[in-house]
Amino acid sequence: MLKYIVRRLLATIPVLLGLSIVLFAFVHLLPGDPCTAILGQRQTPAACARLRENLGLNDPLYVQYLDYIGGLLRGDFGASVINSKPFFDEFSVRFPGTVELTVAALIFAVGVGIPLGRLAARHAQGWIDGLVTAISLFGISIPVFVLGLVLVLIFGVTLGWLPTQGRIEARAGFEPTTNFLLLDTALAGRWDLFVDVLRHLILPAIALGSIPLAIIARITRASVIEVSNEDYVRTARAKGLTERRVDDRHIMRNAWLPVTTVVGLQVGGLLGGAVLTETVFGWNGVGRWVVDAIGNRDLTIVQSTILVFALIFLIVNLIVDVGYAFLNPRIRYS
Amino acid sequence: MSLETPGVTAVAAAPRRAEERVSRGLWSDAFSRLLRNRPALVGLICITAFIGVAILAPVIAPYGPYEQRTGGRLEAPSAAHLFGTDLLGRDMFSRVLYGAQISLQVGVIAVLMALVMGGLIGALAGGLGGWVDSVLMRVTDVLLAIPGILLAIGIIAWLDRGMLQLMLAIAVTYVPIFARLLRGSILALRESDYVIAAGAVGASRLRLLVRHMLPNALTPLIVQATLILATAIIDIAGLGFLGLGPPDPRTPEWGTMLVDARRFLQTAPHIVFFVGGAIVVSAIGFNLLGDGLRESLDPRLKR
């Protein structure tokens, strides 16, 4: 097991190296003059000199790269080109919002997707199966921002049931400490606001979770159907086990495996989709920050956000793979 | 089920019937299977409508896509303006039609670019193996580690906005998928008897790759390309919605059109409805056709 984990960790190193080169090129090898590219209208000789100094653009390329890597290893993810604020100053305020959103979306996708997939598999080829297939087809075919706008229109504008903008009722004047608002409101004992934060989460989580939900439902269905046709399932039934026991102990235990992998892979899509979802719902997260940063051509912010998101994706999938090997001895010993 | 396979049918059936079955190739056989697959047929209809609308937009559209104040601002749908009008009084029906043109162009070119780049990487990696394979696969790993839309956003931020940049940004996000797919097929085909046989009679490595392996690896690529067209259309609209679409903000691009729709959701909900509907219908079309193609091109697949 340890050997597997070590091997898996070593395999990530070239990817990290490649990632650092790509992201280094993103800021340091801009096509054209970097001053024009980054500063645009704000370009003055003084600002240009400062930019060159900050990014070390006057050094040879390999020195620039080593500086960049050295900075990353020391936890220095660069600073905004616009206001010189270090990346993590703003990121740490924004990131909790994106985490709450993506986790809520993932819970929705898994919580609804897996039961839907199991239901469809149990009634394979029947009308329920057809309905689930149609739902998942719709889920992967509707863009998150279109679904988001439709949800806002129905539940916000028309019915007025749920809030559609922001993470918390602004008039409450709540002062967050960690910016994980569910945690903050709970710790402050403000349960009224805790419920308010939850209500703000519902629509964005549904919009963002729709694609992973569709994919998870599909893969669960396929996986359960495949396992159900195995000889050992027939044997279990022949032994006279109850249908429930066959389902829990024989089918699902094996059907989980491909599902876990797919759930891990959804994290990338969720982080990307968060950019669009946050734009629709006026959500104060990293995604909106990136979109603003591109508008300002604040490339170091974009660069470091991509890096952090890619790292999260790699780490989550590392955990999933290790967990998978833990669940499935066949992988461990191959 | 195996009776569906052309070769087997030809042998099993009576001589006279065999003759007419043999004359049908893989593609016509697959096509007739496709037509019997109802979801795929629905997909085919959606796509035909989408492509037809894109090509015939100048003929069907009652107004030009840039023609302003053909009606009042943000007008609800009416006989004169089937889909209503937008903020500048432009006819939404005409703009949605012209939008199909842009999505189709950008989508198809982007997917073709991805297919060529990914195919080249996959063929080199699978065909040459060794360190070339290792290096190329690590490159695809890096691309896969960056969430798709964020990668596209980054590329546009790097190259600045533009139509070509938009296509390239979408294309790069799908390169690793095609690369891995083709590499996987080639690795599997390399071990197959007919490739080994061709190699044994002296076919060169290039000839083996181009003449023997590529044609047989094409099917999964075509299926994947169809499915990816659906996501590409969604991604193009997504980038447009973020303000990273075509550089001219007046361009009738579906995602760009939704930026206004968000601001005037309350007064003009019809914009979201029609533009969103157009995106969903074309995405559903390519998804259904892709699934249908997968089933009909692979006779071994269980229905």
XYZ file of C-alpha atoms in Angstrom:
637
model
C 0.000 0.000 0.000
C 2.758 2.429 1.002
C 4.620 1.522 -2.163
C 1.559 2.373 -4.209
C 1.163 5.758 -2.511
C 4.829 6.612 -3.036
C 4.634 5.605 -6.691
C 1.505 7.674 -7.160
C 3.164 10.690 -5.480
C 6.264 10.395 -7.658
C 4.067 10.330 -10.760
C 2.698 13.784 -9.855
C 6.131 15.427 -9.889
C 6.507 15.712 -13.684
C 2.979 17.106 -13.887
C 3.790 19.766 -11.274
C 6.972 20.612 -13.139
C 5.114 20.914 -16.441
C 2.433 23.005 -14.798
C 5.016 25.400 -13.374
C 6.616 25.823 -16.806
C 3.284 26.512 -18.514
C 2.231 29.011 -15.848
C 5.649 30.649 -15.850
C 5.362 31.166 -19.593
C 1.870 32.554 -19.030
C 3.265 35.706 -17.404
C 6.926 35.775 -18.416
C 6.626 34.848 -22.086
C 3.748 37.052 -23.131
C 3.450 37.563 -26.870
C 4.567 41.108 -27.649
C 5.797 43.718 -25.219
C 4.820 42.799 -21.634
C 4.252 46.441 -20.703
C 1.666 46.895 -23.437
C 0.162 43.475 -22.807
C -0.285 43.865 -19.062
C -0.540 47.593 -18.472
C -2.344 48.575 -21.662
C -3.864 52.019 -21.126
C -2.121 52.473 -17.783
C 1.280 52.267 -19.443
C 3.761 54.974 -18.345
C 7.561 54.683 -18.397
C 7.620 54.587 -14.579
C 4.884 51.943 -14.278
C 6.598 49.935 -16.975
C 9.930 50.023 -15.162
C 8.223 48.986 -11.916
C 6.495 46.068 -13.651
C 9.767 44.878 -15.155
C 11.392 45.147 -11.747
C 8.587 43.275 -9.944
C 8.429 40.444 -12.458
C 12.212 40.377 -12.850
C 11.801 40.719 -16.611
C 15.320 42.132 -16.996
C 16.950 38.895 -15.790
C 17.777 35.973 -18.068
C 14.829 33.618 -18.566
C 16.195 30.755 -16.471
C 16.821 33.094 -13.542
C 13.240 34.310 -13.853
C 11.993 30.725 -13.809
C 14.095 29.751 -10.808
C 12.883 32.881 -9.004
C 9.306 31.906 -9.797
C 9.746 28.347 -8.504
C 11.632 29.585 -5.455
C 8.809 31.995 -4.698
C 6.191 29.253 -5.005
C 8.132 26.977 -2.668
C 8.318 29.786 -0.115
C 4.572 30.304 -0.479
C 4.977 33.504 -2.474
C 2.368 33.307 -5.218
C 3.109 36.772 -6.609
C 1.197 39.999 -6.223
C -1.461 41.844 -8.154
C -0.019 43.888 -11.015
C -2.713 46.497 -10.341
C -2.471 47.205 -6.619
C 0.606 45.150 -5.623
C -1.397 43.270 -2.979
C -0.037 39.743 -2.403
C -2.103 36.990 -4.023
C -3.116 35.262 -0.794
C -4.413 38.474 0.834
C -7.402 38.532 -1.470
C -7.491 34.813 -2.239
C -7.970 33.823 1.402
C -11.019 36.088 1.605
C -12.526 34.772 -1.645
C -11.627 31.104 -1.509
C -14.019 30.055 1.316
C -16.942 31.229 -0.819
C -15.872 29.017 -3.708
C -15.287 26.075 -1.368
C -18.763 26.373 0.153
C -20.281 26.583 -3.303
C -18.415 23.644 -4.853
C -18.861 21.397 -1.809
C -22.600 22.142 -1.741
C -22.803 21.413 -5.476
C -20.886 18.153 -5.040
C -23.162 17.069 -2.174
C -26.179 17.806 -4.358
C -24.689 15.957 -7.351
C -23.694 12.879 -5.351
C -26.758 12.904 -3.113
C -29.166 12.981 -6.039
C -27.061 11.435 -8.803
C -26.232 8.132 -7.114
C -29.793 7.299 -5.983
C -31.053 8.261 -9.457
C -28.497 5.980 -11.100
C -29.383 3.084 -8.782
C -33.069 3.632 -9.414
C -32.547 3.611 -13.169
C -30.439 0.450 -12.982
C -33.036 -1.377 -10.909
C -35.710 -0.562 -13.474
C -33.403 -0.862 -16.497
C -35.195 -0.394 -19.842
C -38.395 0.698 -18.061
C -39.912 4.176 -18.067
C -38.089 5.207 -14.889
C -34.815 4.367 -16.600
C -35.907 6.410 -19.607
C -36.771 9.357 -17.393
C -33.419 9.257 -15.595
C -31.617 9.010 -18.943
C -33.564 12.042 -20.182
C -32.733 14.002 -17.020
C -29.042 13.262 -17.324
C -29.060 14.120 -21.038
C -30.626 17.452 -20.160
C -28.143 17.928 -17.313
C -25.100 17.624 -19.552
C -26.686 19.677 -22.341
C -27.702 22.771 -20.382
C -24.910 25.260 -19.606
C -24.567 26.112 -15.895
C -25.169 29.785 -16.542
C -28.360 29.151 -18.527
C -29.686 26.830 -15.812
C -28.595 29.417 -13.244
C -30.468 32.224 -15.008
C -33.570 30.048 -15.360
C -33.460 29.155 -11.644
C -33.067 32.831 -10.746
C -36.023 33.637 -12.974
C -38.296 30.952 -11.528
C -37.405 30.800 -7.833
C -36.132 34.330 -7.377
C -37.898 36.731 -9.694
C -41.233 34.955 -10.226
C -41.879 32.986 -7.032
C -39.638 34.997 -4.709
C -38.851 31.876 -2.654
C -35.083 32.073 -2.555
C -32.421 34.794 -2.647
C -30.476 34.912 -5.912
C -27.569 37.272 -5.362
C -24.642 37.084 -2.971
C -23.819 34.724 -0.132
C -25.650 36.364 2.763
C -28.248 39.059 3.380
C -26.109 42.196 3.174
C -28.386 44.228 5.408
C -27.660 41.882 8.310
C -24.210 43.482 8.472
C -22.596 40.227 9.581
C -18.811 40.406 10.073
C -17.266 37.081 9.036
C -14.069 35.792 10.607
C -13.060 32.774 8.523
C -15.274 33.687 5.531
C -16.689 30.169 5.611
C -20.064 31.719 6.278
C -21.815 28.540 7.407
C -19.106 28.056 10.000
C -18.953 31.715 11.000
C -22.697 32.119 11.508
C -22.866 28.845 13.452
C -19.952 29.844 15.695
C -21.528 33.235 16.327
C -24.737 31.479 17.288
C -26.618 33.404 14.596
C -28.803 30.526 13.455
C -31.144 32.874 11.618
C -28.204 33.892 9.421
C -27.014 30.290 9.141
C -30.347 29.448 7.535
C -30.023 32.566 5.376
C -26.605 31.423 4.119
C -28.028 27.986 3.378
C -30.883 29.544 1.426
C -28.385 31.569 -0.597
C -26.502 28.365 -1.376
C -29.402 26.343 -2.785
C -29.813 27.780 -6.289
C -26.098 28.177 -7.149
C -25.397 24.661 -5.860
C -28.151 23.191 -8.038
C -26.951 25.108 -11.114
C -23.318 24.117 -10.596
C -24.123 20.535 -9.590
C -26.286 19.710 -12.606
C -23.514 18.478 -14.909
C -21.733 16.296 -12.314
C -25.142 14.987 -11.255
C -25.878 13.856 -14.788
C -22.468 12.217 -15.189
C -22.619 10.510 -11.774
C -26.138 9.194 -12.432
C -25.015 7.748 -15.785
C -21.926 6.050 -14.447
C -23.771 4.683 -11.386
C -26.451 3.219 -13.625
C -23.925 1.605 -15.951
C -21.806 0.319 -13.085
C -24.737 -1.199 -11.157
C -26.102 -2.874 -14.298
C -22.702 -4.320 -15.111
C -22.157 -5.721 -11.618
C -25.724 -7.077 -11.509
C -24.904 -9.344 -14.435
C -21.937 -10.911 -12.640
C -22.031 -14.584 -11.720
C -21.493 -13.916 -8.032
C -24.647 -11.828 -7.885
C -26.649 -14.684 -9.387
C -25.018 -17.029 -6.899
C -25.983 -14.730 -4.044
C -29.579 -14.712 -5.243
C -29.516 -18.484 -5.705
C -28.340 -18.851 -2.129
C -31.617 -17.246 -1.167
C -30.259 -13.966 0.176
C -32.780 -11.170 0.462
C -32.818 -8.707 -2.394
C -31.697 -5.968 -0.029
C -28.679 -7.936 1.134
C -27.694 -8.772 -2.441
C -27.952 -5.095 -3.266
C -25.895 -3.828 -0.329
C -23.278 -6.517 0.064
C -22.795 -7.856 -3.435
C -23.775 -5.234 -5.965
C -23.065 -1.842 -4.428
C -19.740 -2.778 -2.843
C -18.389 -3.457 -6.301
C -20.358 -0.809 -8.137
C -18.920 1.965 -5.930
C -15.457 1.697 -7.422
C -15.890 3.393 -10.813
C -18.292 5.871 -9.209
C -15.646 7.135 -6.744
C -13.187 7.774 -9.554
C -15.728 9.739 -11.556
C -16.732 11.796 -8.512
C -13.067 12.756 -8.027
C -12.781 13.814 -11.656
C -15.818 16.092 -11.282
C -13.894 18.403 -8.948
C -12.090 19.978 -11.908
C -15.344 20.665 -13.709
C -16.865 22.095 -10.527
C -13.984 24.525 -9.980
C -14.218 25.641 -13.610
C -18.010 25.856 -13.506
C -17.769 27.938 -10.319
C -16.387 30.800 -12.418
C -19.642 30.922 -14.410
C -21.935 30.197 -11.466
C -20.388 32.952 -9.356
C -20.935 35.402 -12.211
C -24.633 34.532 -12.443
C -25.302 34.660 -8.701
C -23.087 37.614 -7.759
C -21.175 35.181 -5.567
C -18.144 36.604 -3.839
C -15.691 33.841 -4.703
C -12.469 33.189 -6.556
C -14.248 32.746 -9.893
C -15.574 36.275 -10.094
C -12.201 37.562 -8.970
C -10.513 35.800 -11.907
C -13.001 37.235 -14.377
C -12.346 40.724 -12.988
C -8.597 40.075 -13.052
C -8.770 39.245 -16.765
C -10.686 42.454 -17.396
C -7.833 44.323 -15.685
C -5.191 42.120 -17.354
C -3.950 41.269 -13.859
C -2.197 38.156 -15.128
C -0.384 37.122 -11.926
C -3.777 36.688 -10.248
C -5.018 34.514 -13.120
C -1.742 32.571 -13.095
C -1.826 31.769 -9.386
C -5.536 30.942 -9.372
C -5.030 28.418 -12.162
C -2.131 26.956 -10.189
C -4.141 26.628 -6.965
C -7.144 25.104 -8.755
C -4.921 22.619 -10.580
C -3.223 21.698 -7.289
C -6.602 21.098 -5.635
C -7.644 18.942 -8.565
C -4.420 16.911 -8.407
C -4.631 16.466 -4.628
C -8.286 15.419 -4.679
C -7.590 12.846 -7.372
C -4.551 11.613 -5.496
C -6.762 11.041 -2.453
C -9.404 9.353 -4.603
C -6.824 7.070 -6.227
C -5.318 6.100 -2.896
C -8.793 5.543 -1.456
C -9.621 3.465 -4.507
C -6.563 1.301 -4.002
C -7.564 0.966 -0.379
C -11.039 -0.228 -1.376
C -9.866 -2.407 -4.217
C -6.976 -4.797 -3.600
C -6.761 -5.592 -7.312
C -5.255 -2.155 -7.954
C -2.880 -2.271 -5.019
C -1.053 -5.365 -6.170
C -0.944 -4.734 -9.895
C -26.810 -10.119 -31.883
C -23.677 -11.181 -33.695
C -25.882 -11.799 -36.734
C -25.885 -8.038 -37.173
C -22.188 -8.114 -38.012
C -21.915 -7.821 -41.808
C -19.368 -10.576 -42.341
C -21.190 -13.097 -40.210
C -24.529 -12.404 -41.842
C -23.027 -12.910 -45.269
C -21.790 -16.353 -44.349
C -24.855 -17.408 -42.412
C -27.560 -16.254 -44.816
C -28.607 -17.960 -48.041
C -26.291 -17.219 -51.015
C -28.748 -14.906 -52.753
C -29.305 -12.773 -49.657
C -25.627 -12.818 -48.903
C -24.957 -11.024 -52.148
C -27.099 -8.036 -51.293
C -25.761 -7.862 -47.737
C -22.129 -8.006 -48.774
C -22.508 -4.977 -51.028
C -23.208 -2.853 -47.959
C -20.146 -1.440 -46.236
C -19.533 -0.662 -42.593
C -20.749 2.911 -42.955
C -24.032 2.236 -44.704
C -24.667 -0.576 -42.263
C -23.965 1.743 -39.361
C -26.184 4.386 -40.904
C -29.157 2.070 -41.188
C -28.623 1.031 -37.573
C -28.491 4.690 -36.648
C -31.839 5.371 -38.309
C -33.443 2.594 -36.268
C -32.159 4.216 -33.054
C -34.862 6.660 -32.039
C -32.829 8.930 -29.698
C -30.108 9.232 -32.331
C -32.732 10.154 -34.901
C -33.982 12.944 -32.636
C -30.369 14.096 -32.315
C -29.960 14.031 -36.082
C -33.075 16.175 -36.463
C -31.797 18.706 -33.876
C -28.458 18.959 -35.660
C -30.004 19.205 -39.108
C -32.127 22.077 -37.801
C -29.065 23.685 -36.196
C -26.899 23.412 -39.312
C -29.781 24.357 -41.612
C -30.495 27.449 -39.560
C -26.819 28.371 -39.506
C -26.465 28.111 -43.279
C -29.818 29.652 -44.170
C -29.720 32.425 -41.548
C -29.399 35.213 -44.170
C -32.415 33.794 -46.005
C -34.692 33.070 -43.026
C -33.844 35.995 -40.777
C -36.382 38.810 -41.163
C -33.829 41.431 -40.061
C -30.067 41.819 -40.098
C -28.261 40.778 -36.905
C -26.899 44.287 -36.382
C -30.022 46.168 -37.455
C -30.976 48.357 -34.510
C -34.394 49.645 -33.485
C -36.343 47.386 -35.753
C -38.696 47.313 -32.749
C -38.918 48.780 -29.264
C -36.354 47.941 -26.597
C -36.656 44.599 -24.797
C -40.003 43.968 -26.452
C -41.801 40.715 -25.648
C -42.295 38.187 -28.479
C -44.863 39.227 -31.092
C -45.781 38.433 -34.685
C -43.283 41.022 -35.949
C -40.555 39.802 -33.592
C -41.018 36.087 -32.889
C -38.399 36.072 -30.118
C -38.906 39.706 -29.045
C -36.179 42.344 -29.176
C -33.079 43.123 -27.142
C -31.799 46.229 -25.383
C -30.971 47.988 -28.648
C -34.247 47.012 -30.279
C -32.615 44.335 -32.413
C -34.727 41.380 -33.523
C -33.842 38.430 -31.269
C -35.084 35.816 -33.735
C -32.608 37.009 -36.362
C -29.818 37.224 -33.805
C -30.438 33.697 -32.523
C -30.322 32.433 -36.135
C -27.038 34.205 -36.855
C -25.790 32.980 -33.486
C -26.107 29.416 -34.767
C -23.706 30.375 -37.544
C -21.065 31.546 -35.080
C -21.444 28.596 -32.708
C -21.272 26.130 -35.593
C -18.222 27.768 -37.178
C -16.260 28.237 -33.972
C -17.327 24.855 -32.600
C -16.518 22.814 -35.698
C -13.193 24.528 -36.366
C -12.175 24.256 -32.707
C -13.023 20.551 -32.552
C -11.200 19.918 -35.844
C -8.148 21.740 -34.492
C -8.306 19.663 -31.315
C -8.718 16.503 -33.387
C -5.651 17.283 -35.496
C -3.438 18.377 -32.594
C -4.638 15.626 -30.265
C -4.494 13.041 -33.033
C -0.924 13.978 -33.864
C 0.139 13.762 -30.216
C -1.699 10.482 -29.722
C -0.327 8.927 -32.913
C 3.240 9.954 -32.080
C 2.947 8.761 -28.485
C 1.304 5.460 -29.361
C 3.291 4.859 -32.531
C 6.774 5.699 -31.285
C 6.481 4.797 -27.595
C 9.507 5.199 -25.343
C 10.501 8.634 -24.116
C 8.391 10.412 -26.760
C 5.363 8.680 -25.294
C 6.322 9.608 -21.720
C 6.934 13.267 -22.532
C 3.768 13.685 -24.593
C 1.600 11.973 -22.003
C 2.966 14.204 -19.232
C 2.046 17.193 -21.408
C -1.534 15.949 -21.652
C -1.546 15.330 -17.874
C -0.648 18.972 -17.321
C -3.440 20.139 -19.626
C -5.914 17.810 -17.925
C -4.990 19.116 -14.465
C -6.266 22.603 -15.320
C -10.078 22.799 -15.208
C -11.240 23.080 -18.863
C -12.940 26.456 -18.893
C -10.163 27.955 -16.746
C -7.594 26.764 -19.291
C -9.588 28.412 -22.073
C -9.904 31.592 -19.990
C -6.157 31.579 -19.416
C -5.377 31.169 -23.113
C -7.635 34.061 -24.051
C -6.117 36.188 -21.289
C -2.696 35.342 -22.697
C -3.419 35.851 -26.390
C -6.057 38.578 -25.977
C -9.585 38.325 -27.354
C -10.302 37.346 -30.947
C -12.114 34.774 -33.057
C -9.009 32.693 -33.779
C -7.953 32.874 -30.134
C -11.424 31.721 -29.098
C -11.204 28.674 -31.360
C -7.690 27.881 -30.190
C -8.656 28.230 -26.520
C -11.552 25.800 -26.908
C -9.412 23.441 -29.016
C -6.545 23.194 -26.518
C -8.875 22.090 -23.714
C -9.894 19.038 -25.772
C -6.477 18.118 -27.155
C -5.605 15.771 -24.249
C -8.858 13.833 -24.650
C -8.242 13.066 -28.339
C -4.554 12.393 -27.698
C -5.244 9.812 -25.000
C -8.038 8.193 -26.957
C -5.958 7.669 -30.099
C -2.910 6.567 -28.129
C -5.028 3.982 -26.307
C -6.492 2.633 -29.563
C -3.070 2.395 -31.186
C -1.562 0.574 -28.218
C -4.411 -1.936 -28.398
C -4.251 -2.288 -32.199
C -0.481 -2.781 -32.186
C -1.022 -6.171 -30.586
C -3.742 -7.272 -33.012
C -3.024 -10.127 -35.416
C -3.474 -8.236 -38.669
C -1.068 -5.485 -37.632
C 1.527 -8.014 -36.548
C 0.958 -9.846 -39.852
C 1.395 -6.652 -41.872
C 4.565 -5.915 -39.930
C 5.836 -9.430 -40.565
C 5.515 -9.056 -44.340
C 7.650 -5.936 -44.138
C 5.328 -2.939 -43.866
C 7.158 0.059 -42.453
C 6.209 1.590 -39.113
C 4.693 4.610 -40.840
C 2.693 2.416 -43.200
C 1.473 0.284 -40.315
C 0.341 3.415 -38.516
C -1.302 5.197 -41.425
C -2.714 2.307 -43.424
C -3.526 -0.263 -40.805
C -4.013 1.291 -37.409
C -5.432 4.793 -38.043
C -8.451 3.668 -40.089
C -9.424 1.275 -37.320
C -8.871 3.840 -34.584
C -11.077 6.368 -36.331
C -14.446 5.234 -34.988
C -13.967 6.192 -31.323
C -12.459 9.501 -32.447
C -15.527 10.342 -34.525
C -17.865 9.433 -31.682
C -15.841 11.512 -29.235
C -15.662 14.475 -31.615
C -19.457 14.490 -31.927
C -19.924 14.439 -28.160
C -17.271 17.120 -27.697
C -19.039 19.384 -30.196
C -21.879 19.537 -27.661
C -19.571 20.669 -24.850
C -17.662 22.970 -27.205
C -20.868 24.844 -28.064
C -21.590 25.188 -24.344
C -18.026 26.357 -23.631
C -18.114 28.962 -26.414
C -21.287 30.399 -24.938
C -19.701 30.275 -21.465
C -16.706 32.294 -22.597
C -19.035 34.741 -24.333
C -21.049 35.055 -21.126
C -17.858 35.948 -19.227
C -17.112 38.663 -21.776
C -14.309 36.671 -23.411
C -16.106 35.779 -26.633
C -15.824 37.523 -30.012
C -14.021 40.869 -29.590
C -16.872 42.874 -31.124
C -19.591 43.014 -28.418
C -22.270 43.474 -31.071
C -21.561 40.015 -32.515
C -24.670 37.827 -32.304
C -22.947 35.161 -30.200
C -25.275 33.226 -27.896
C -23.247 33.613 -24.682
C -22.586 37.303 -25.313
C -26.317 37.814 -25.836
C -26.983 36.318 -22.400
C -24.897 38.999 -20.682
C -27.685 41.486 -21.382
C -30.267 38.872 -20.512
C -28.823 38.634 -17.014
C -29.089 42.384 -16.485
C -32.683 42.507 -17.653
C -33.903 39.177 -16.352
C -36.968 40.721 -14.791
C -38.078 42.900 -17.701
C -37.067 40.606 -20.562
C -37.047 36.949 -19.469
C -37.703 35.860 -23.068
C -34.052 36.435 -24.027
C -32.812 33.740 -21.619
C -35.551 31.430 -22.778
C -34.840 31.615 -26.512
C -31.073 31.937 -26.451
C -30.728 29.289 -23.724
C -33.118 27.063 -25.640
C -31.021 27.340 -28.801
C -27.883 26.286 -26.903
C -29.638 23.384 -25.180
C -31.224 22.050 -28.392
C -27.924 22.018 -30.284
C -26.069 20.447 -27.335
C -28.747 17.763 -26.929
C -28.524 17.083 -30.670
C -24.796 16.382 -30.642
C -25.021 14.378 -27.410
C -27.769 12.137 -28.777
C -26.050 11.691 -32.132
C -22.738 10.914 -30.430
C -24.314 8.231 -28.242
C -26.183 6.849 -31.242
C -23.028 6.752 -33.360
C -21.207 4.901 -30.611
C -23.910 2.260 -30.545
C -24.289 1.899 -34.300
C -20.601 1.999 -35.228
C -19.716 -0.691 -32.726
C -21.766 -3.771 -33.586
C -20.311 -5.647 -30.633
C -21.762 -3.204 -28.133
C -24.697 -4.606 -26.184
C -27.880 -2.652 -26.701
